[in-house]
Coordinates of C-alpha atoms in Angstrom, one line a residue:
Chain A
M230 CA -90.4 -86.1 -45.6
I231 CA -93.7 -87.7 -45.1
S232 CA -92.3 -91.1 -45.4
L233 CA -89.8 -90.4 -42.7
R234 CA -92.5 -89.1 -40.4
V235 CA -94.5 -92.3 -41.1
K236 CA -91.5 -94.4 -40.5
K237 CA -90.8 -92.7 -37.1
K238 CA -94.4 -93.1 -36.1
V239 CA -94.4 -96.8 -37.1
Q240 CA -91.2 -97.3 -35.1
N241 CA -92.7 -95.7 -32.0
T242 CA -95.9 -97.7 -32.3
F243 CA -94.0 -100.9 -32.8
L244 CA -91.9 -100.2 -29.7
F245 CA -94.9 -99.5 -27.6
L246 CA -96.7 -102.6 -28.7
F247 CA -93.7 -104.7 -28.0
A248 CA -93.3 -103.3 -24.5
F249 CA -97.0 -103.5 -23.8
L250 CA -97.5 -107.0 -25.1
S251 CA -94.5 -108.3 -23.3
T252 CA -95.9 -107.1 -20.0
I253 CA -99.3 -108.7 -20.7
I254 CA -97.6 -112.0 -21.7
A255 CA -95.8 -112.0 -18.4
I256 CA -98.9 -111.2 -16.3
I257 CA -101.1 -113.8 -17.8
P258 CA -99.3 -116.8 -16.3
L259 CA -99.4 -115.1 -12.9
F260 CA -103.1 -114.8 -13.0
S261 CA -103.6 -118.2 -14.6
I262 CA -101.6 -119.8 -11.8
I263 CA -103.4 -118.0 -9.0
F264 CA -106.8 -118.6 -10.7
E265 CA -106.2 -122.4 -11.3
V266 CA -104.8 -123.0 -7.9
I267 CA -107.7 -121.3 -6.2
K268 CA -110.3 -123.0 -8.5
N269 CA -108.9 -126.5 -8.1
G270 CA -107.6 -126.1 -4.6
I271 CA -110.7 -124.8 -2.9
E272 CA -112.6 -128.0 -3.8
A273 CA -110.1 -130.0 -1.8
I274 CA -110.5 -128.0 1.3
N275 CA -112.6 -129.1 4.2
L276 CA -112.0 -129.9 7.9
D277 CA -110.6 -133.4 7.2
F278 CA -108.1 -131.8 4.8
F279 CA -106.4 -130.0 7.7
I280 CA -106.6 -132.7 10.4
Q281 CA -106.5 -136.2 8.7
L282 CA -103.6 -138.2 7.3
P283 CA -103.6 -138.8 3.5
G284 CA -104.6 -142.4 3.8
P285 CA -104.1 -145.0 1.1
L286 CA -103.5 -143.6 -2.4
G287 CA -106.6 -143.4 -4.5
E288 CA -109.0 -143.1 -1.5
S289 CA -111.0 -140.0 -1.6
I290 CA -111.0 -139.6 2.2
G291 CA -108.2 -138.1 4.3
G292 CA -106.3 -134.9 4.3
I293 CA -102.8 -133.5 4.2
A294 CA -102.3 -132.8 7.9
N295 CA -99.0 -134.6 8.1
A296 CA -97.6 -132.5 5.2
I297 CA -98.7 -129.3 7.0
Q298 CA -97.1 -130.6 10.2
G299 CA -93.9 -131.6 8.3
T300 CA -93.5 -128.3 6.6
L301 CA -93.9 -126.5 9.9
I302 CA -91.3 -128.7 11.6
L303 CA -88.8 -128.5 8.7
V304 CA -89.1 -124.8 8.3
T305 CA -88.8 -124.1 12.0
L306 CA -85.8 -126.3 12.5
A307 CA -84.1 -125.0 9.4
S308 CA -84.7 -121.5 10.6
I309 CA -83.3 -122.2 14.0
I310 CA -80.1 -123.4 12.4
G311 CA -80.0 -121.1 9.3
V312 CA -81.1 -117.7 10.7
P313 CA -78.3 -117.1 13.3
I314 CA -75.6 -118.4 11.0
G315 CA -77.0 -116.3 8.1
V316 CA -77.2 -113.1 10.1
I317 CA -73.8 -113.4 11.7
T318 CA -72.3 -114.2 8.3
G319 CA -74.0 -111.1 7.0
I320 CA -72.5 -109.0 9.9
Y321 CA -69.1 -110.5 9.1
L322 CA -69.4 -109.7 5.4
Y323 CA -70.4 -106.1 6.3
E324 CA -67.7 -105.4 8.8
Y325 CA -64.8 -107.4 7.4
G326 CA -65.9 -108.5 3.9
K327 CA -64.1 -105.7 2.1
E328 CA -60.7 -106.8 3.5
K329 CA -58.5 -108.9 1.4
K330 CA -58.2 -111.8 3.9
S331 CA -62.0 -112.4 3.7
T332 CA -62.3 -112.5 -0.1
L333 CA -62.5 -116.3 0.0
I334 CA -65.4 -116.2 2.5
S335 CA -67.4 -113.7 0.6
F336 CA -66.7 -115.5 -2.6
S337 CA -67.9 -118.8 -1.1
V338 CA -71.1 -117.2 0.2
D339 CA -71.8 -116.0 -3.4
L340 CA -71.2 -119.5 -4.8
L341 CA -73.3 -121.1 -2.2
Y342 CA -76.1 -118.7 -3.1
D343 CA -75.8 -119.8 -6.8
L344 CA -75.9 -123.5 -6.1
P345 CA -78.9 -125.3 -7.5
S346 CA -80.8 -126.5 -4.5
I347 CA -80.9 -130.1 -5.7
V348 CA -77.1 -130.2 -5.3
V349 CA -77.5 -129.3 -1.7
G350 CA -79.9 -132.2 -1.4
I351 CA -77.4 -134.6 -2.9
F352 CA -74.7 -133.3 -0.5
V353 CA -76.9 -133.9 2.6
Y354 CA -77.9 -137.3 1.3
I355 CA -74.2 -138.3 1.1
T356 CA -73.1 -136.8 4.4
V357 CA -76.2 -137.4 6.6
V358 CA -78.7 -139.8 5.1
S359 CA -76.2 -142.3 3.9
P360 CA -74.3 -142.7 7.2
M361 CA -77.5 -142.7 9.2
R362 CA -78.9 -145.3 6.9
S363 CA -82.3 -143.4 6.9
F364 CA -84.0 -140.5 5.3
S365 CA -84.8 -138.1 8.1
A366 CA -86.5 -134.9 9.2
L367 CA -83.0 -133.8 10.4
A368 CA -81.5 -134.2 7.0
G369 CA -84.3 -132.3 5.3
A370 CA -84.0 -129.4 7.8
L371 CA -80.2 -129.3 7.3
A372 CA -80.6 -129.1 3.6
L373 CA -83.1 -126.2 3.9
A374 CA -80.8 -124.5 6.4
I375 CA -78.0 -124.6 3.9
V376 CA -80.3 -123.1 1.2
M377 CA -81.2 -120.4 3.7
I378 CA -77.8 -119.3 5.0
P379 CA -76.4 -117.4 1.9
I380 CA -79.8 -115.7 1.2
I381 CA -79.9 -114.3 4.8
A382 CA -76.2 -113.5 4.8
K383 CA -76.5 -111.4 1.6
T384 CA -79.7 -109.6 2.6
T385 CA -78.3 -108.8 6.1
E386 CA -75.1 -107.5 4.6
E387 CA -77.1 -105.3 2.1
S388 CA -79.3 -103.9 4.9
L389 CA -76.3 -103.1 7.0
T390 CA -74.6 -101.3 4.1
L391 CA -77.7 -99.1 3.7
V392 CA -77.4 -97.8 7.3
P393 CA -76.0 -94.2 7.0
P394 CA -72.3 -94.2 8.0
T395 CA -73.1 -91.2 10.3
I396 CA -75.0 -93.6 12.7
S397 CA -72.1 -96.0 13.0
E398 CA -69.6 -93.1 13.3
A399 CA -71.7 -91.6 16.1
G400 CA -71.4 -94.9 18.0
I401 CA -67.7 -95.0 17.5
A402 CA -67.4 -91.4 18.7
L403 CA -69.0 -92.4 21.9
G404 CA -66.2 -94.8 22.5
I405 CA -68.2 -98.0 22.8
P406 CA -66.5 -101.2 21.6
K407 CA -66.9 -102.0 17.9
W408 CA -68.9 -105.1 18.4
K409 CA -71.5 -103.3 20.6
N410 CA -71.7 -100.6 18.0
I411 CA -72.4 -103.2 15.3
V412 CA -74.9 -105.3 17.2
F413 CA -76.8 -102.7 19.2
I414 CA -76.6 -99.6 16.9
V415 CA -76.0 -100.6 13.2
L416 CA -77.9 -103.9 13.3
N417 CA -80.7 -102.2 15.3
S418 CA -81.0 -99.5 12.6
A419 CA -81.1 -102.1 9.9
K420 CA -83.5 -104.5 11.6
N421 CA -86.4 -104.0 9.2
G422 CA -84.2 -105.0 6.2
V423 CA -82.7 -107.9 8.1
L424 CA -86.2 -109.1 9.1
N425 CA -87.4 -108.8 5.5
G426 CA -84.5 -110.9 4.4
I427 CA -85.4 -113.6 6.9
V428 CA -89.0 -113.6 5.9
L429 CA -88.1 -114.0 2.3
A430 CA -85.7 -116.8 3.1
V431 CA -88.5 -118.6 5.1
A432 CA -90.9 -118.1 2.2
R433 CA -88.2 -119.5 -0.2
I434 CA -87.5 -122.7 1.8
T435 CA -91.2 -123.3 2.5
G436 CA -91.6 -123.7 -1.3
E437 CA -88.4 -125.8 -1.7
T438 CA -88.9 -129.3 -3.0
A439 CA -85.8 -130.5 -4.8
P440 CA -83.5 -130.8 -1.7
L441 CA -86.1 -132.6 0.3
I442 CA -86.6 -135.5 -2.2
M443 CA -83.3 -137.2 -1.3
T444 CA -83.2 -136.1 2.4
C445 CA -86.6 -136.5 4.1
L446 CA -88.3 -138.5 1.4
G447 CA -91.9 -137.9 2.3
S448 CA -94.2 -140.0 4.4
N449 CA -97.8 -141.1 4.9
F450 CA -97.7 -140.8 8.6
W451 CA -97.3 -138.3 11.4
F452 CA -93.9 -137.0 12.4
S453 CA -92.3 -139.7 14.5
G454 CA -88.8 -138.5 15.3
M455 CA -86.0 -136.4 13.9
D456 CA -84.4 -139.6 12.5
K457 CA -87.4 -140.7 10.6
P458 CA -88.8 -139.6 7.1
I459 CA -91.2 -136.7 7.2
N460 CA -93.7 -135.3 4.7
S461 CA -93.9 -131.7 3.4
L462 CA -96.5 -129.8 1.4
T463 CA -94.1 -129.5 -1.6
L464 CA -93.2 -133.3 -1.6
L465 CA -96.9 -134.1 -1.4
I466 CA -97.7 -131.9 -4.4
W467 CA -94.9 -133.4 -6.4
R468 CA -95.8 -137.0 -5.6
Y469 CA -99.6 -136.7 -5.9
A470 CA -99.8 -134.4 -9.0
M471 CA -98.8 -137.2 -11.4
Q472 CA -100.8 -140.0 -9.8
P473 CA -103.6 -141.5 -11.9
Y474 CA -106.1 -141.0 -9.0
P475 CA -108.3 -137.9 -9.1
S476 CA -108.5 -137.9 -5.3
A477 CA -104.7 -137.7 -5.1
V478 CA -104.5 -134.9 -7.7
K479 CA -107.2 -133.0 -5.8
K480 CA -105.1 -133.2 -2.6
A481 CA -102.1 -131.9 -4.6
W482 CA -104.1 -128.8 -5.7
G483 CA -105.4 -128.3 -2.1
A484 CA -101.8 -128.4 -0.8
A485 CA -100.7 -126.0 -3.6
F486 CA -103.5 -123.6 -2.5
L487 CA -102.2 -123.5 1.0
L488 CA -98.6 -123.2 -0.1
L489 CA -99.3 -120.4 -2.6
L490 CA -101.3 -118.5 0.0
V491 CA -98.3 -118.6 2.4
A492 CA -95.8 -117.8 -0.3
L493 CA -97.7 -114.8 -1.6
A494 CA -98.7 -113.5 1.8
L495 CA -95.1 -113.6 3.1
N496 CA -93.8 -111.8 -0.1
L497 CA -96.5 -109.2 0.0
L498 CA -95.9 -108.6 3.7
V499 CA -92.2 -107.8 2.9
K500 CA -93.3 -105.5 0.1
S501 CA -95.8 -103.5 2.1
G502 CA -93.3 -103.4 5.0
G503 CA -90.6 -102.1 2.7
E504 CA -92.7 -99.2 1.6
R505 CA -93.6 -98.0 5.1
K506 CA -89.9 -97.5 5.8
Chain B
M595 CA -57.6 -110.5 23.9
N596 CA -60.2 -107.7 24.0
E597 CA -63.9 -108.1 23.3
D598 CA -63.6 -106.8 19.7
E599 CA -61.1 -109.5 18.9
V600 CA -63.4 -112.1 20.4
F601 CA -66.2 -110.7 18.3
Y602 CA -64.0 -110.8 15.2
L603 CA -63.0 -114.5 15.8
F604 CA -66.6 -115.5 16.6
S605 CA -68.0 -114.0 13.4
L606 CA -65.1 -115.3 11.4
A607 CA -65.8 -118.8 12.7
V608 CA -69.5 -118.6 11.8
A609 CA -68.8 -117.0 8.4
S610 CA -66.3 -119.8 7.7
I611 CA -69.2 -122.3 7.8
S612 CA -70.1 -121.2 4.2
L613 CA -66.5 -121.7 3.0
L614 CA -66.4 -125.1 4.7
L615 CA -69.7 -126.1 3.3
L616 CA -68.8 -125.1 -0.2
A617 CA -65.4 -127.0 0.0
L618 CA -67.1 -130.1 1.5
I619 CA -69.8 -130.0 -1.2
L620 CA -67.2 -130.0 -4.0
V621 CA -65.0 -132.7 -2.4
V622 CA -67.9 -135.0 -1.5
L623 CA -69.5 -134.7 -4.9
V624 CA -66.2 -135.3 -6.8
Q625 CA -65.4 -138.3 -4.5
Y626 CA -68.8 -139.8 -5.0
T627 CA -68.6 -139.4 -8.8
L628 CA -65.2 -141.0 -9.2
P629 CA -66.3 -144.6 -9.1
V630 CA -68.6 -144.1 -12.1
I631 CA -66.0 -142.3 -14.1
K632 CA -63.5 -145.1 -13.2
E633 CA -66.0 -147.6 -14.6
M634 CA -67.3 -145.7 -17.6
G635 CA -64.2 -143.6 -18.4
F636 CA -64.8 -140.4 -20.5
D637 CA -67.8 -142.2 -22.0
Y638 CA -69.7 -141.0 -19.0
F639 CA -69.7 -137.5 -20.4
I640 CA -70.1 -138.2 -24.1
T641 CA -72.4 -141.2 -24.5
S642 CA -76.1 -141.6 -24.2
S643 CA -76.8 -145.1 -23.0
W644 CA -78.4 -145.3 -19.5
N645 CA -79.0 -148.6 -17.9
P646 CA -79.1 -149.0 -14.1
V647 CA -79.9 -152.8 -14.3
F648 CA -77.3 -154.7 -12.3
G649 CA -74.8 -156.5 -14.5
K650 CA -75.7 -154.4 -17.5
E651 CA -74.9 -151.0 -15.9
K652 CA -74.1 -148.2 -18.4
Y653 CA -74.2 -144.5 -17.7
G654 CA -73.8 -141.6 -20.1
I655 CA -75.1 -138.2 -19.3
L656 CA -74.8 -136.5 -22.7
P657 CA -78.5 -136.3 -23.4
Y658 CA -79.3 -134.7 -20.0
F659 CA -76.5 -132.2 -20.4
L660 CA -77.9 -131.3 -23.9
G661 CA -81.4 -131.2 -22.4
T662 CA -80.3 -128.6 -19.8
V663 CA -78.6 -126.6 -22.5
L664 CA -81.6 -126.7 -24.8
T665 CA -84.3 -125.9 -22.2
S666 CA -82.1 -123.0 -20.8
F667 CA -81.5 -121.8 -24.4
I668 CA -85.3 -121.8 -25.1
A669 CA -85.9 -120.0 -21.8
V670 CA -83.4 -117.3 -22.7
L671 CA -84.5 -117.0 -26.3
V672 CA -88.1 -116.4 -25.2
G673 CA -87.8 -115.0 -21.7
V674 CA -85.2 -112.3 -22.4
P675 CA -87.1 -110.3 -25.1
I676 CA -90.2 -110.4 -23.0
S677 CA -88.2 -109.3 -19.9
F678 CA -86.7 -106.5 -22.0
G679 CA -90.1 -105.4 -23.2
I680 CA -91.4 -105.3 -19.6
A681 CA -88.3 -103.2 -18.5
L682 CA -89.1 -100.8 -21.3
F683 CA -92.7 -100.6 -20.5
L684 CA -91.9 -99.8 -16.8
T685 CA -89.2 -97.3 -17.5
E686 CA -90.6 -95.6 -20.6
Y687 CA -94.4 -95.9 -20.7
S688 CA -95.6 -96.2 -17.1
N689 CA -96.5 -93.6 -14.5
K690 CA -95.5 -94.1 -10.9
T691 CA -98.6 -96.0 -9.8
L692 CA -98.7 -98.3 -12.7
K693 CA -95.0 -99.0 -12.3
K694 CA -95.4 -99.8 -8.7
Y695 CA -98.2 -102.3 -9.2
L696 CA -96.8 -103.9 -12.3
S697 CA -93.4 -104.5 -10.7
I698 CA -95.0 -106.0 -7.7
M699 CA -96.9 -108.4 -10.0
I700 CA -93.8 -109.3 -12.0
D701 CA -91.9 -109.9 -8.7
L702 CA -94.7 -112.2 -7.5
L703 CA -93.8 -114.5 -10.4
A704 CA -90.6 -115.2 -8.5
A705 CA -92.5 -115.8 -5.3
I706 CA -94.4 -118.8 -6.6
P707 CA -92.8 -122.1 -5.6
S708 CA -91.4 -124.0 -8.5
V709 CA -93.4 -127.1 -7.7
I710 CA -96.6 -125.0 -8.2
Y711 CA -95.3 -124.0 -11.6
G712 CA -94.9 -127.7 -12.2
L713 CA -98.4 -128.5 -11.1
W714 CA -99.9 -125.7 -13.3
G715 CA -97.6 -126.7 -16.1
F716 CA -98.6 -130.3 -16.0
F717 CA -102.4 -129.6 -16.0
V718 CA -102.9 -126.2 -17.6
F719 CA -99.9 -124.8 -19.5
R720 CA -99.1 -128.0 -21.2
N721 CA -102.5 -128.1 -22.9
F722 CA -102.2 -124.6 -24.0
I723 CA -98.8 -125.2 -25.5
L724 CA -100.0 -128.3 -27.2
D725 CA -103.2 -126.8 -28.8
Y726 CA -101.9 -123.4 -29.7
I727 CA -98.2 -123.8 -30.4
E728 CA -97.2 -127.4 -31.0
K729 CA -100.1 -128.7 -33.1
P730 CA -100.1 -125.8 -35.5
L731 CA -96.3 -125.9 -35.9
H732 CA -96.4 -129.6 -36.4
N733 CA -99.2 -129.5 -38.9
Y734 CA -97.7 -126.7 -41.1
F735 CA -94.0 -127.4 -40.6
G736 CA -93.9 -131.0 -39.6
K737 CA -91.4 -131.8 -42.3
I738 CA -88.7 -129.7 -40.5
S739 CA -87.0 -132.0 -38.1
I740 CA -87.3 -129.8 -35.0
F741 CA -91.1 -129.9 -35.4
S742 CA -91.4 -133.5 -36.6
A743 CA -92.1 -135.5 -33.4
T744 CA -95.8 -136.0 -32.5
P745 CA -96.6 -133.2 -30.0
T746 CA -97.7 -134.2 -26.5
G747 CA -97.1 -131.1 -24.5
L748 CA -94.7 -132.9 -22.3
D749 CA -91.4 -132.1 -24.0
F750 CA -88.3 -129.9 -24.4
L751 CA -90.4 -126.9 -25.6
S752 CA -92.8 -127.0 -22.6
G753 CA -89.8 -127.3 -20.3
G754 CA -88.1 -124.4 -21.9
L755 CA -91.2 -122.2 -22.0
I756 CA -92.0 -122.7 -18.4
L757 CA -88.4 -121.8 -17.6
A758 CA -88.9 -118.7 -19.7
I759 CA -91.7 -117.5 -17.4
M760 CA -89.6 -118.3 -14.3
I761 CA -86.6 -116.2 -15.4
I762 CA -88.7 -113.1 -16.3
P763 CA -88.6 -111.5 -12.8
I764 CA -84.9 -111.6 -12.4
V765 CA -84.0 -110.6 -16.0
S766 CA -86.6 -107.8 -16.1
S767 CA -85.6 -106.3 -12.8
V768 CA -81.9 -106.3 -13.5
T769 CA -82.6 -104.9 -17.1
R770 CA -84.8 -102.2 -15.6
E771 CA -82.1 -101.2 -13.1
V772 CA -79.6 -101.0 -16.0
L773 CA -81.9 -99.0 -18.2
E774 CA -82.5 -96.5 -15.4
L775 CA -78.8 -95.9 -15.2
V776 CA -78.7 -94.5 -18.7
P777 CA -77.7 -90.8 -18.4
T778 CA -80.4 -88.3 -19.4
E779 CA -77.8 -86.4 -21.5
I780 CA -77.6 -89.4 -23.9
K781 CA -81.3 -89.5 -24.3
E782 CA -81.7 -85.8 -24.7
G783 CA -78.8 -85.7 -27.1
I784 CA -80.6 -88.1 -29.4
Y785 CA -83.9 -86.3 -29.2
A786 CA -82.0 -83.0 -29.9
I787 CA -80.8 -84.3 -33.2
G788 CA -84.3 -85.3 -34.3
G789 CA -84.4 -88.9 -33.0
N790 CA -87.7 -90.4 -31.7
R791 CA -88.2 -92.7 -28.8
Y792 CA -87.2 -95.7 -30.9
D793 CA -83.9 -94.1 -31.8
V794 CA -83.3 -93.1 -28.1
I795 CA -83.8 -96.7 -27.0
V796 CA -82.1 -98.5 -29.8
Y797 CA -79.1 -96.2 -30.4
G798 CA -79.0 -94.7 -26.9
S799 CA -80.2 -97.0 -24.0
I800 CA -79.4 -100.4 -25.5
R801 CA -75.9 -99.4 -26.7
Y802 CA -75.1 -97.7 -23.4
S803 CA -76.3 -100.6 -21.3
K804 CA -75.4 -103.6 -23.4
N805 CA -73.0 -105.1 -20.8
G806 CA -75.6 -104.7 -18.1
I807 CA -78.2 -106.4 -20.2
L808 CA -75.8 -109.2 -21.0
G809 CA -75.3 -109.6 -17.2
A810 CA -79.1 -109.8 -16.8
I811 CA -79.3 -112.5 -19.5
L812 CA -76.6 -114.6 -17.7
L813 CA -78.4 -114.3 -14.4
G814 CA -81.5 -115.6 -16.1
L815 CA -79.5 -118.4 -17.6
G816 CA -78.1 -119.3 -14.2
R817 CA -81.6 -119.5 -12.8
A818 CA -82.8 -121.7 -15.7
V819 CA -79.9 -124.1 -15.5
G820 CA -80.4 -125.0 -11.8
E821 CA -84.2 -125.1 -11.8
T822 CA -85.6 -128.6 -11.1
M823 CA -89.2 -129.2 -10.1
A824 CA -91.2 -127.3 -12.8
V825 CA -89.1 -128.8 -15.6
S826 CA -89.2 -132.3 -14.2
M827 CA -93.0 -132.2 -14.3
V828 CA -93.4 -131.1 -17.9
I829 CA -90.4 -132.4 -19.8
G830 CA -91.6 -136.0 -20.3
N831 CA -88.8 -137.7 -18.5
A832 CA -87.2 -139.8 -21.2
T833 CA -83.9 -141.6 -20.5
G834 CA -81.0 -143.0 -22.5
E835 CA -80.9 -142.5 -26.3
N836 CA -84.6 -141.4 -26.3
A837 CA -83.7 -138.4 -24.2
L838 CA -81.4 -136.9 -26.9
P839 CA -82.9 -133.7 -28.2
R840 CA -84.0 -134.7 -31.7
S841 CA -87.1 -132.5 -31.9
L842 CA -88.6 -129.7 -29.8
F843 CA -91.6 -131.9 -29.4
S844 CA -89.9 -135.0 -28.1
A845 CA -89.8 -136.0 -24.5
G846 CA -86.5 -135.2 -22.8
Q847 CA -84.7 -134.8 -19.5
T848 CA -82.4 -132.3 -17.9
L849 CA -79.6 -133.0 -15.5
S850 CA -81.7 -131.8 -12.6
S851 CA -84.9 -133.5 -13.6
L852 CA -83.0 -136.8 -14.0
I853 CA -81.7 -136.5 -10.4
A854 CA -85.1 -135.6 -9.0
N855 CA -86.8 -138.5 -10.8
E856 CA -84.3 -141.3 -10.2
F857 CA -82.5 -140.6 -7.0
N858 CA -84.8 -142.4 -4.6
E859 CA -85.2 -145.4 -6.9
A860 CA -81.4 -145.9 -7.3
N861 CA -80.0 -149.0 -5.7
P862 CA -77.2 -147.8 -3.2
T863 CA -75.0 -150.9 -4.0
S864 CA -75.0 -150.1 -7.7
L865 CA -73.3 -147.2 -9.5
H866 CA -76.6 -145.6 -10.2
P867 CA -76.4 -143.1 -7.3
N868 CA -72.9 -142.3 -8.3
A869 CA -74.0 -141.6 -11.8
L870 CA -76.7 -139.3 -10.6
V871 CA -74.3 -137.4 -8.2
G872 CA -72.0 -137.0 -11.2
A873 CA -75.0 -135.3 -13.1
G874 CA -75.3 -133.0 -10.0
L875 CA -71.6 -132.2 -10.2
V876 CA -71.8 -131.2 -13.9
L877 CA -74.9 -129.1 -13.1
L878 CA -73.0 -127.4 -10.3
M879 CA -70.2 -126.6 -12.6
M880 CA -72.5 -125.1 -15.2
A881 CA -74.4 -123.0 -12.6
I882 CA -71.1 -121.7 -11.1
V883 CA -69.6 -120.8 -14.5
V884 CA -72.7 -119.0 -15.7
N885 CA -73.3 -117.2 -12.4
L886 CA -69.7 -116.1 -12.0
G887 CA -69.8 -114.6 -15.4
A888 CA -73.1 -112.8 -14.6
R889 CA -71.7 -111.5 -11.3
A890 CA -68.5 -110.3 -12.9
I891 CA -70.4 -108.3 -15.5
V892 CA -73.1 -106.9 -13.2
S893 CA -70.7 -105.8 -10.5
K894 CA -68.3 -104.2 -12.9
Y895 CA -71.3 -102.4 -14.4
K896 CA -72.6 -101.1 -11.1
R897 CA -69.3 -99.6 -10.1

């Protein structure tokens, strides 16, 4: 009997230790990343960091201003294209997605959601960069918009599904047209969820690197037109991190600091907003 | 035509963009890959030589395919048990407050851009792996072939382990959802016949939710297969025969890291870009198959 009791105790302790240690192991990288990025990033930050061009590789002067500018332009443009398409696709999926004729569309939104983002980059390279014979801000923004669309479509659909059916039934009972009911009543009730989805998608594309490599390339200069290459924070981190110059590596950490701040802030914003609801 | 029909057609037109994009992506990628397959034949998929030099061009993507398989396998092997442990800790051992803050922290792991994982991996994680995992393994078990190569910290193991961290948020959150669906009656039944918490979890929860857990694992695998930047910064970027996975400690390459590293250097008049697009096509197929499997399992489970 005693041995059975001991065995049960050992089993329980083992299980607890396993669960506890797993959690610790997962949390350590989070803190290590935040700690290292702050520690190394803060050294890079001064006024020049925000307002100067990177300058020649290896020089310790200069900043990452064009990368900040580039990320802002790319994300804004991608959102202008991606948000409306994403939200309307989400509305379609909510209203008609269960019907048989729309199976193909909801299936392709799912598949688009699953695509590795670098594949989207390749696609835009072949269809936009190659015919235009130039890497361009436009191509980068298009790639990011394509990454964005399925994310927003799915979060919009989900938020709409969460609206109690009584609300939409009340609208129908009033005799207003279906589309007004969806847009002004159901979508309006779900707007927090929809906005959260948009913010998360913006956070996601702000951190995207892979689809930008073969679309907007990166640049050492200011933005000079939609048809010209453009820099981004993520491209700068990727290109500078593995350079043999300490000054370049420092800029990479500085850019990572800025990017991480934005990514964590946007995500925490959504989390705290989600709770108030 | 009334306004509702206009609305239907308008939203249909916009939603069709996704279908159109997906179809175009498939067609364009296949079309762009054909020339290299015409040139190399089936060898493109099953050989390892990689030479973009004009006149000596040879492309075989086997090593990168294997690299993607190996790193994703390591990610699942290491990441899934940890994720399962977290899900257990949150569902069985945490009170409400602890659960809230811990799950926010785990979710934040998913919020970190992958290029930052790469930066951290290249300067911090790699040294940790090298000093505390690779060197000891190499010193004690160096005779075993998978531990034989001289460790550098930039290799398959680092690539796989960084992926393991990156799949934790998705795997643990789906596992948690699944574990929370286990009916109380099952747990109480096991307690009633004298089982302890261990019995409840092993014979109750895990048995009851094994399909859901399988779905979670596949979702993690899907994430690992498509991930690019972090892996490209820690895997060592070997090409050709050298990229074949001979040891956990040898430098390698995955399909996605190959594309990221070489795409901008490829000469547009050679077959090099085509060969890289083909790697993208194989990657896309792998991602779609894994994710479709995951989705089929998870959606069936939730119903």
